[in-house]
Amino acid sequence: MFGDLGHGLIMFLFGLYLVLKEKRLEAARINDEIFQIFFSGRYVIFLMGLFSIYTGFIYNDVFSKSFNIFGTSWGATDEYHNYTDNPERMLVLPPHIAYSSPPYPFGVDPIWNLAETNKLNFLNSMKIKGSVISGISQMAFGIALSYYNFKHSESYLDINFTFIPQVIFLSCIFVYLCLEIVAKWLFFNNE
């Protein structure tokens, strides 16, 4: 997975440079094979950087370091200090005591950076679930486009023997998986 704001910014700026200087670089006729690979993929590099910046904001990652834009919704109040009986124990923030304000507006709440035992488990799980939902949405969009393509070319054989099996396969396996992920987010909480 590539979702880091810092790395995305570097790719975005490099892709933007190649796109803005496109005419000048084409006129220079540079025959270097590696340069030609980068130059041919300039729009892909540009968009990869742009979307990596977006996912970097969602994951709160800049060069693999988390950042705090909006402040956390969690805090250790005086009531929490009375709640803990042993200072040697691991820090746990019970939601009914430590959670006070609305959810973090965009991305992952920075309080997860303090979690010692399950930070990596939570963040990796959240990232993979988001990636699965995003990827399956793209596949469903591609299958929907294929239907309109088949209908436009009046290829009813392809609709019956390509489009319909793809929809059945995608629905039975992957859409079910997405529904399970969303159901877990909606119906299971910490209580």
PDB file of N, CA and C in Angstrom, residues 98-174:
ATOM      1  N   ALA A  98     -12.735   8.782  29.007  1.00  0.00           N
ATOM      2  CA  ALA A  98     -11.727   9.589  28.321  1.00  0.00           C
ATOM      3  C   ALA A  98     -12.191  10.228  27.022  1.00  0.00           C
ATOM      4  N   TYR A  99     -13.298   9.776  26.460  1.00  0.00           N
ATOM      5  CA  TYR A  99     -13.760  10.316  25.178  1.00  0.00           C
ATOM      6  C   TYR A  99     -14.742  11.440  25.441  1.00  0.00           C
ATOM      7  N   SER A 100     -14.446  12.639  24.895  1.00  0.00           N
ATOM      8  CA  SER A 100     -15.264  13.786  25.283  1.00  0.00           C
ATOM      9  C   SER A 100     -15.873  14.562  24.130  1.00  0.00           C
ATOM     10  N   SER A 101     -15.267  14.580  22.993  1.00  0.00           N
ATOM     11  CA  SER A 101     -15.742  15.467  21.933  1.00  0.00           C
ATOM     12  C   SER A 101     -16.157  14.666  20.706  1.00  0.00           C
ATOM     13  N   PRO A 102     -16.598  15.342  19.635  1.00  0.00           N
ATOM     14  CA  PRO A 102     -17.022  14.602  18.438  1.00  0.00           C
ATOM     15  C   PRO A 102     -15.860  13.833  17.807  1.00  0.00           C
ATOM     16  N   PRO A 103     -16.168  12.913  16.903  1.00  0.00           N
ATOM     17  CA  PRO A 103     -15.112  12.120  16.264  1.00  0.00           C
ATOM     18  C   PRO A 103     -14.115  12.992  15.511  1.00  0.00           C
ATOM     19  N   TYR A 104     -12.946  12.434  15.296  1.00  0.00           N
ATOM     20  CA  TYR A 104     -11.910  13.127  14.537  1.00  0.00           C
ATOM     21  C   TYR A 104     -12.450  13.394  13.136  1.00  0.00           C
ATOM     22  N   PRO A 105     -12.382  14.639  12.644  1.00  0.00           N
ATOM     23  CA  PRO A 105     -13.087  14.991  11.405  1.00  0.00           C
ATOM     24  C   PRO A 105     -12.619  14.258  10.154  1.00  0.00           C
ATOM     25  N   PHE A 106     -11.321  13.976  10.040  1.00  0.00           N
ATOM     26  CA  PHE A 106     -10.815  13.400   8.797  1.00  0.00           C
ATOM     27  C   PHE A 106      -9.587  12.571   9.110  1.00  0.00           C
ATOM     28  N   GLY A 107      -9.633  11.307   8.806  1.00  0.00           N
ATOM     29  CA  GLY A 107      -8.482  10.454   9.015  1.00  0.00           C
ATOM     30  C   GLY A 107      -8.538   9.709  10.336  1.00  0.00           C
ATOM     31  N   VAL A 108      -7.365   9.311  10.814  1.00  0.00           N
ATOM     32  CA  VAL A 108      -7.241   8.520  12.028  1.00  0.00           C
ATOM     33  C   VAL A 108      -6.904   9.446  13.189  1.00  0.00           C
ATOM     34  N   ASP A 109      -7.601   9.278  14.296  1.00  0.00           N
ATOM     35  CA  ASP A 109      -7.341  10.085  15.486  1.00  0.00           C
ATOM     36  C   ASP A 109      -5.901   9.854  15.952  1.00  0.00           C
ATOM     37  N   PRO A 110      -5.153  10.928  16.231  1.00  0.00           N
ATOM     38  CA  PRO A 110      -3.743  10.767  16.613  1.00  0.00           C
ATOM     39  C   PRO A 110      -3.524  10.041  17.934  1.00  0.00           C
ATOM     40  N   ILE A 111      -4.559   9.809  18.715  1.00  0.00           N
ATOM     41  CA  ILE A 111      -4.385   9.091  19.976  1.00  0.00           C
ATOM     42  C   ILE A 111      -3.878   7.672  19.738  1.00  0.00           C
ATOM     43  N   TRP A 112      -4.112   7.132  18.536  1.00  0.00           N
ATOM     44  CA  TRP A 112      -3.644   5.782  18.236  1.00  0.00           C
ATOM     45  C   TRP A 112      -2.127   5.689  18.242  1.00  0.00           C
ATOM     46  N   ASN A 113      -1.436   6.826  18.136  1.00  0.00           N
ATOM     47  CA  ASN A 113       0.028   6.792  18.184  1.00  0.00           C
ATOM     48  C   ASN A 113       0.543   6.434  19.568  1.00  0.00           C
ATOM     49  N   LEU A 114      -0.283   6.598  20.597  1.00  0.00           N
ATOM     50  CA  LEU A 114       0.130   6.259  21.956  1.00  0.00           C
ATOM     51  C   LEU A 114      -0.116   4.798  22.301  1.00  0.00           C
ATOM     52  N   ALA A 115      -0.900   4.114  21.507  1.00  0.00           N
ATOM     53  CA  ALA A 115      -1.204   2.710  21.792  1.00  0.00           C
ATOM     54  C   ALA A 115       0.037   1.866  21.557  1.00  0.00           C
ATOM     55  N   GLU A 116       0.478   1.187  22.591  1.00  0.00           N
ATOM     56  CA  GLU A 116       1.705   0.401  22.468  1.00  0.00           C
ATOM     57  C   GLU A 116       1.447  -0.989  21.898  1.00  0.00           C
ATOM     58  N   THR A 117       0.383  -1.621  22.353  1.00  0.00           N
ATOM     59  CA  THR A 117       0.195  -3.026  21.989  1.00  0.00           C
ATOM     60  C   THR A 117      -0.598  -3.233  20.712  1.00  0.00           C
ATOM     61  N   ASN A 118      -1.558  -2.363  20.416  1.00  0.00           N
ATOM     62  CA  ASN A 118      -2.397  -2.645  19.256  1.00  0.00           C
ATOM     63  C   ASN A 118      -2.420  -1.527  18.227  1.00  0.00           C
ATOM     64  N   LYS A 119      -1.466  -0.605  18.271  1.00  0.00           N
ATOM     65  CA  LYS A 119      -1.420   0.471  17.273  1.00  0.00           C
ATOM     66  C   LYS A 119      -1.270  -0.107  15.872  1.00  0.00           C
ATOM     67  N   LEU A 120      -0.269  -0.949  15.696  1.00  0.00           N
ATOM     68  CA  LEU A 120       0.001  -1.518  14.378  1.00  0.00           C
ATOM     69  C   LEU A 120      -1.143  -2.413  13.915  1.00  0.00           C
ATOM     70  N   ASN A 121      -1.688  -3.208  14.829  1.00  0.00           N
ATOM     71  CA  ASN A 121      -2.815  -4.073  14.462  1.00  0.00           C
ATOM     72  C   ASN A 121      -4.007  -3.256  14.002  1.00  0.00           C
ATOM     73  N   PHE A 122      -4.340  -2.201  14.738  1.00  0.00           N
ATOM     74  CA  PHE A 122      -5.497  -1.386  14.371  1.00  0.00           C
ATOM     75  C   PHE A 122      -5.263  -0.668  13.051  1.00  0.00           C
ATOM     76  N   LEU A 123      -4.112  -0.004  12.916  1.00  0.00           N
ATOM     77  CA  LEU A 123      -3.866   0.792  11.711  1.00  0.00           C
ATOM     78  C   LEU A 123      -3.783  -0.082  10.467  1.00  0.00           C
ATOM     79  N   ASN A 124      -3.093  -1.214  10.551  1.00  0.00           N
ATOM     80  CA  ASN A 124      -3.004  -2.102   9.388  1.00  0.00           C
ATOM     81  C   ASN A 124      -4.368  -2.679   9.029  1.00  0.00           C
ATOM     82  N   SER A 125      -5.157  -3.034  10.035  1.00  0.00           N
ATOM     83  CA  SER A 125      -6.495  -3.556   9.779  1.00  0.00           C
ATOM     84  C   SER A 125      -7.364  -2.501   9.114  1.00  0.00           C
ATOM     85  N   MET A 126      -7.297  -1.272   9.609  1.00  0.00           N
ATOM     86  CA  MET A 126      -8.093  -0.193   9.028  1.00  0.00           C
ATOM     87  C   MET A 126      -7.659   0.095   7.590  1.00  0.00           C
ATOM     88  N   LYS A 127      -6.356   0.099   7.352  1.00  0.00           N
ATOM     89  CA  LYS A 127      -5.852   0.381   6.005  1.00  0.00           C
ATOM     90  C   LYS A 127      -6.251  -0.715   5.017  1.00  0.00           C
ATOM     91  N   ILE A 128      -6.136  -1.967   5.417  1.00  0.00           N
ATOM     92  CA  ILE A 128      -6.459  -3.042   4.485  1.00  0.00           C
ATOM     93  C   ILE A 128      -7.954  -3.092   4.211  1.00  0.00           C
ATOM     94  N   LYS A 129      -8.780  -2.824   5.220  1.00  0.00           N
ATOM     95  CA  LYS A 129     -10.226  -2.816   4.991  1.00  0.00           C
ATOM     96  C   LYS A 129     -10.622  -1.674   4.066  1.00  0.00           C
ATOM     97  N   GLY A 130     -10.024  -0.509   4.266  1.00  0.00           N
ATOM     98  CA  GLY A 130     -10.300   0.615   3.363  1.00  0.00           C
ATOM     99  C   GLY A 130      -9.839   0.333   1.948  1.00  0.00           C
ATOM    100  N   SER A 131      -8.686  -0.317   1.817  1.00  0.00           N
ATOM    101  CA  SER A 131      -8.172  -0.652   0.488  1.00  0.00           C
ATOM    102  C   SER A 131      -9.049  -1.689  -0.204  1.00  0.00           C
ATOM    103  N   VAL A 132      -9.525  -2.665   0.547  1.00  0.00           N
ATOM    104  CA  VAL A 132     -10.403  -3.690  -0.036  1.00  0.00           C
ATOM    105  C   VAL A 132     -11.689  -3.056  -0.535  1.00  0.00           C
ATOM    106  N   ILE A 133     -12.298  -2.200   0.275  1.00  0.00           N
ATOM    107  CA  ILE A 133     -13.549  -1.556  -0.136  1.00  0.00           C
ATOM    108  C   ILE A 133     -13.319  -0.668  -1.349  1.00  0.00           C
ATOM    109  N   SER A 134     -12.226   0.073  -1.360  1.00  0.00           N
ATOM    110  CA  SER A 134     -11.918   0.939  -2.502  1.00  0.00           C
ATOM    111  C   SER A 134     -11.667   0.120  -3.767  1.00  0.00           C
ATOM    112  N   GLY A 135     -10.903  -0.957  -3.657  1.00  0.00           N
ATOM    113  CA  GLY A 135     -10.605  -1.790  -4.818  1.00  0.00           C
ATOM    114  C   GLY A 135     -11.834  -2.484  -5.378  1.00  0.00           C
ATOM    115  N   ILE A 136     -12.694  -2.975  -4.512  1.00  0.00           N
ATOM    116  CA  ILE A 136     -13.906  -3.645  -4.988  1.00  0.00           C
ATOM    117  C   ILE A 136     -14.856  -2.639  -5.618  1.00  0.00           C
ATOM    118  N   SER A 137     -14.885  -1.424  -5.088  1.00  0.00           N
ATOM    119  CA  SER A 137     -15.700  -0.371  -5.713  1.00  0.00           C
ATOM    120  C   SER A 137     -15.201  -0.077  -7.121  1.00  0.00           C
ATOM    121  N   GLN A 138     -13.883  -0.044  -7.306  1.00  0.00           N
ATOM    122  CA  GLN A 138     -13.325   0.179  -8.641  1.00  0.00           C
ATOM    123  C   GLN A 138     -13.669  -0.975  -9.577  1.00  0.00           C
ATOM    124  N   MET A 139     -13.599  -2.202  -9.070  1.00  0.00           N
ATOM    125  CA  MET A 139     -13.950  -3.351  -9.910  1.00  0.00           C
ATOM    126  C   MET A 139     -15.418  -3.301 -10.309  1.00  0.00           C
ATOM    127  N   ALA A 140     -16.289  -2.942  -9.377  1.00  0.00           N
ATOM    128  CA  ALA A 140     -17.719  -2.848  -9.691  1.00  0.00           C
ATOM    129  C   ALA A 140     -17.972  -1.754 -10.719  1.00  0.00           C
ATOM    130  N   PHE A 141     -17.261  -0.644 -10.603  1.00  0.00           N
ATOM    131  CA  PHE A 141     -17.401   0.432 -11.581  1.00  0.00           C
ATOM    132  C   PHE A 141     -16.943  -0.034 -12.961  1.00  0.00           C
ATOM    133  N   GLY A 142     -15.833  -0.777 -13.022  1.00  0.00           N
ATOM    134  CA  GLY A 142     -15.347  -1.305 -14.291  1.00  0.00           C
ATOM    135  C   GLY A 142     -16.320  -2.284 -14.924  1.00  0.00           C
ATOM    136  N   ILE A 143     -16.945  -3.121 -14.107  1.00  0.00           N
ATOM    137  CA  ILE A 143     -17.935  -4.061 -14.643  1.00  0.00           C
ATOM    138  C   ILE A 143     -19.156  -3.315 -15.155  1.00  0.00           C
ATOM    139  N   ALA A 144     -19.572  -2.267 -14.443  1.00  0.00           N
ATOM    140  CA  ALA A 144     -20.707  -1.461 -14.916  1.00  0.00           C
ATOM    141  C   ALA A 144     -20.374  -0.792 -16.245  1.00  0.00           C
ATOM    142  N   LEU A 145     -19.149  -0.307 -16.391  1.00  0.00           N
ATOM    143  CA  LEU A 145     -18.740   0.289 -17.666  1.00  0.00           C
ATOM    144  C   LEU A 145     -18.732  -0.747 -18.784  1.00  0.00           C
ATOM    145  N   SER A 146     -18.324  -1.977 -18.463  1.00  0.00           N
ATOM    146  CA  SER A 146     -18.321  -3.017 -19.500  1.00  0.00           C
ATOM    147  C   SER A 146     -19.739  -3.297 -19.990  1.00  0.00           C
ATOM    148  N   TYR A 147     -20.720  -3.214 -19.082  1.00  0.00           N
ATOM    149  CA  TYR A 147     -22.108  -3.412 -19.508  1.00  0.00           C
ATOM    150  C   TYR A 147     -22.504  -2.352 -20.532  1.00  0.00           C
ATOM    151  N   TYR A 148     -22.203  -1.094 -20.243  1.00  0.00           N
ATOM    152  CA  TYR A 148     -22.563  -0.028 -21.187  1.00  0.00           C
ATOM    153  C   TYR A 148     -21.788  -0.158 -22.496  1.00  0.00           C
ATOM    154  N   ASN A 149     -20.569  -0.648 -22.428  1.00  0.00           N
ATOM    155  CA  ASN A 149     -19.782  -0.881 -23.634  1.00  0.00           C
ATOM    156  C   ASN A 149     -20.403  -2.002 -24.472  1.00  0.00           C
ATOM    157  N   PHE A 150     -20.789  -3.096 -23.822  1.00  0.00           N
ATOM    158  CA  PHE A 150     -21.428  -4.200 -24.541  1.00  0.00           C
ATOM    159  C   PHE A 150     -22.768  -3.775 -25.125  1.00  0.00           C
ATOM    160  N   LYS A 151     -23.526  -3.003 -24.364  1.00  0.00           N
ATOM    161  CA  LYS A 151     -24.833  -2.551 -24.839  1.00  0.00           C
ATOM    162  C   LYS A 151     -24.678  -1.598 -26.023  1.00  0.00           C
ATOM    163  N   HIS A 152     -23.667  -0.725 -25.955  1.00  0.00           N
ATOM    164  CA  HIS A 152     -23.430   0.216 -27.053  1.00  0.00           C
ATOM    165  C   HIS A 152     -23.045  -0.518 -28.337  1.00  0.00           C
ATOM    166  N   SER A 153     -22.227  -1.568 -28.193  1.00  0.00           N
ATOM    167  CA  SER A 153     -21.814  -2.336 -29.374  1.00  0.00           C
ATOM    168  C   SER A 153     -22.816  -3.440 -29.718  1.00  0.00           C
ATOM    169  N   GLU A 154     -23.933  -3.483 -28.998  1.00  0.00           N
ATOM    170  CA  GLU A 154     -25.003  -4.460 -29.223  1.00  0.00           C
ATOM    171  C   GLU A 154     -24.491  -5.899 -29.184  1.00  0.00           C
ATOM    172  N   SER A 155     -23.607  -6.167 -28.257  1.00  0.00           N
ATOM    173  CA  SER A 155     -23.047  -7.503 -28.087  1.00  0.00           C
ATOM    174  C   SER A 155     -23.764  -8.189 -26.921  1.00  0.00           C
ATOM    175  N   TYR A 156     -24.942  -8.717 -27.211  1.00  0.00           N
ATOM    176  CA  TYR A 156     -25.755  -9.334 -26.168  1.00  0.00           C
ATOM    177  C   TYR A 156     -25.162 -10.655 -25.693  1.00  0.00           C
ATOM    178  N   LEU A 157     -24.376 -11.293 -26.521  1.00  0.00           N
ATOM    179  CA  LEU A 157     -23.688 -12.511 -26.111  1.00  0.00           C
ATOM    180  C   LEU A 157     -22.700 -12.200 -24.982  1.00  0.00           C
ATOM    181  N   ASP A 158     -21.976 -11.078 -25.121  1.00  0.00           N
ATOM    182  CA  ASP A 158     -21.048 -10.675 -24.063  1.00  0.00           C
ATOM    183  C   ASP A 158     -21.781 -10.264 -22.791  1.00  0.00           C
ATOM    184  N   ILE A 159     -22.948  -9.669 -22.930  1.00  0.00           N
ATOM    185  CA  ILE A 159     -23.727  -9.310 -21.736  1.00  0.00           C
ATOM    186  C   ILE A 159     -24.121 -10.574 -20.981  1.00  0.00           C
ATOM    187  N   ASN A 160     -24.593 -11.579 -21.713  1.00  0.00           N
ATOM    188  CA  ASN A 160     -25.067 -12.804 -21.069  1.00  0.00           C
ATOM    189  C   ASN A 160     -23.946 -13.678 -20.523  1.00  0.00           C
ATOM    190  N   PHE A 161     -22.806 -13.749 -21.232  1.00  0.00           N
ATOM    191  CA  PHE A 161     -21.775 -14.705 -20.849  1.00  0.00           C
ATOM    192  C   PHE A 161     -20.499 -14.076 -20.300  1.00  0.00           C
ATOM    193  N   THR A 162     -20.437 -12.762 -20.239  1.00  0.00           N
ATOM    194  CA  THR A 162     -19.300 -12.100 -19.605  1.00  0.00           C
ATOM    195  C   THR A 162     -19.767 -11.221 -18.454  1.00  0.00           C
ATOM    196  N   PHE A 163     -20.670 -10.298 -18.742  1.00  0.00           N
ATOM    197  CA  PHE A 163     -21.100  -9.336 -17.732  1.00  0.00           C
ATOM    198  C   PHE A 163     -21.842 -10.009 -16.576  1.00  0.00           C
ATOM    199  N   ILE A 164     -22.836 -10.830 -16.877  1.00  0.00           N
ATOM    200  CA  ILE A 164     -23.643 -11.451 -15.816  1.00  0.00           C
ATOM    201  C   ILE A 164     -22.804 -12.382 -14.930  1.00  0.00           C
ATOM    202  N   PRO A 165     -21.930 -13.251 -15.477  1.00  0.00           N
ATOM    203  CA  PRO A 165     -21.075 -14.049 -14.583  1.00  0.00           C
ATOM    204  C   PRO A 165     -20.132 -13.193 -13.728  1.00  0.00           C
ATOM    205  N   GLN A 166     -19.626 -12.094 -14.295  1.00  0.00           N
ATOM    206  CA  GLN A 166     -18.766 -11.222 -13.499  1.00  0.00           C
ATOM    207  C   GLN A 166     -19.530 -10.605 -12.335  1.00  0.00           C
ATOM    208  N   VAL A 167     -20.759 -10.174 -12.584  1.00  0.00           N
ATOM    209  CA  VAL A 167     -21.577  -9.590 -11.514  1.00  0.00           C
ATOM    210  C   VAL A 167     -21.872 -10.631 -10.439  1.00  0.00           C
ATOM    211  N   ILE A 168     -22.205 -11.847 -10.861  1.00  0.00           N
ATOM    212  CA  ILE A 168     -22.507 -12.908  -9.893  1.00  0.00           C
ATOM    213  C   ILE A 168     -21.274 -13.225  -9.055  1.00  0.00           C
ATOM    214  N   PHE A 169     -20.123 -13.383  -9.706  1.00  0.00           N
ATOM    215  CA  PHE A 169     -18.886 -13.694  -8.988  1.00  0.00           C
ATOM    216  C   PHE A 169     -18.516 -12.565  -8.033  1.00  0.00           C
ATOM    217  N   LEU A 170     -18.564 -11.334  -8.515  1.00  0.00           N
ATOM    218  CA  LEU A 170     -18.203 -10.188  -7.675  1.00  0.00           C
ATOM    219  C   LEU A 170     -19.155 -10.068  -6.492  1.00  0.00           C
ATOM    220  N   SER A 171     -20.431 -10.264  -6.732  1.00  0.00           N
ATOM    221  CA  SER A 171     -21.420 -10.116  -5.658  1.00  0.00           C
ATOM    222  C   SER A 171     -21.289 -11.212  -4.611  1.00  0.00           C
ATOM    223  N   CYS A 172     -21.121 -12.445  -5.065  1.00  0.00           N
ATOM    224  CA  CYS A 172     -21.091 -13.565  -4.123  1.00  0.00           C
ATOM    225  C   CYS A 172     -19.872 -13.536  -3.212  1.00  0.00           C
ATOM    226  N   ILE A 173     -18.766 -13.085  -3.703  1.00  0.00           N
ATOM    227  CA  ILE A 173     -17.553 -13.132  -2.893  1.00  0.00           C
ATOM    228  C   ILE A 173     -17.190 -11.758  -2.338  1.00  0.00           C
ATOM    229  N   PHE A 174     -16.991 -10.796  -3.208  1.00  0.00           N
ATOM    230  CA  PHE A 174     -16.401  -9.539  -2.771  1.00  0.00           C
ATOM    231  C   PHE A 174     -17.403  -8.544  -2.202  1.00  0.00           C
TER     232      PHE A 174
END
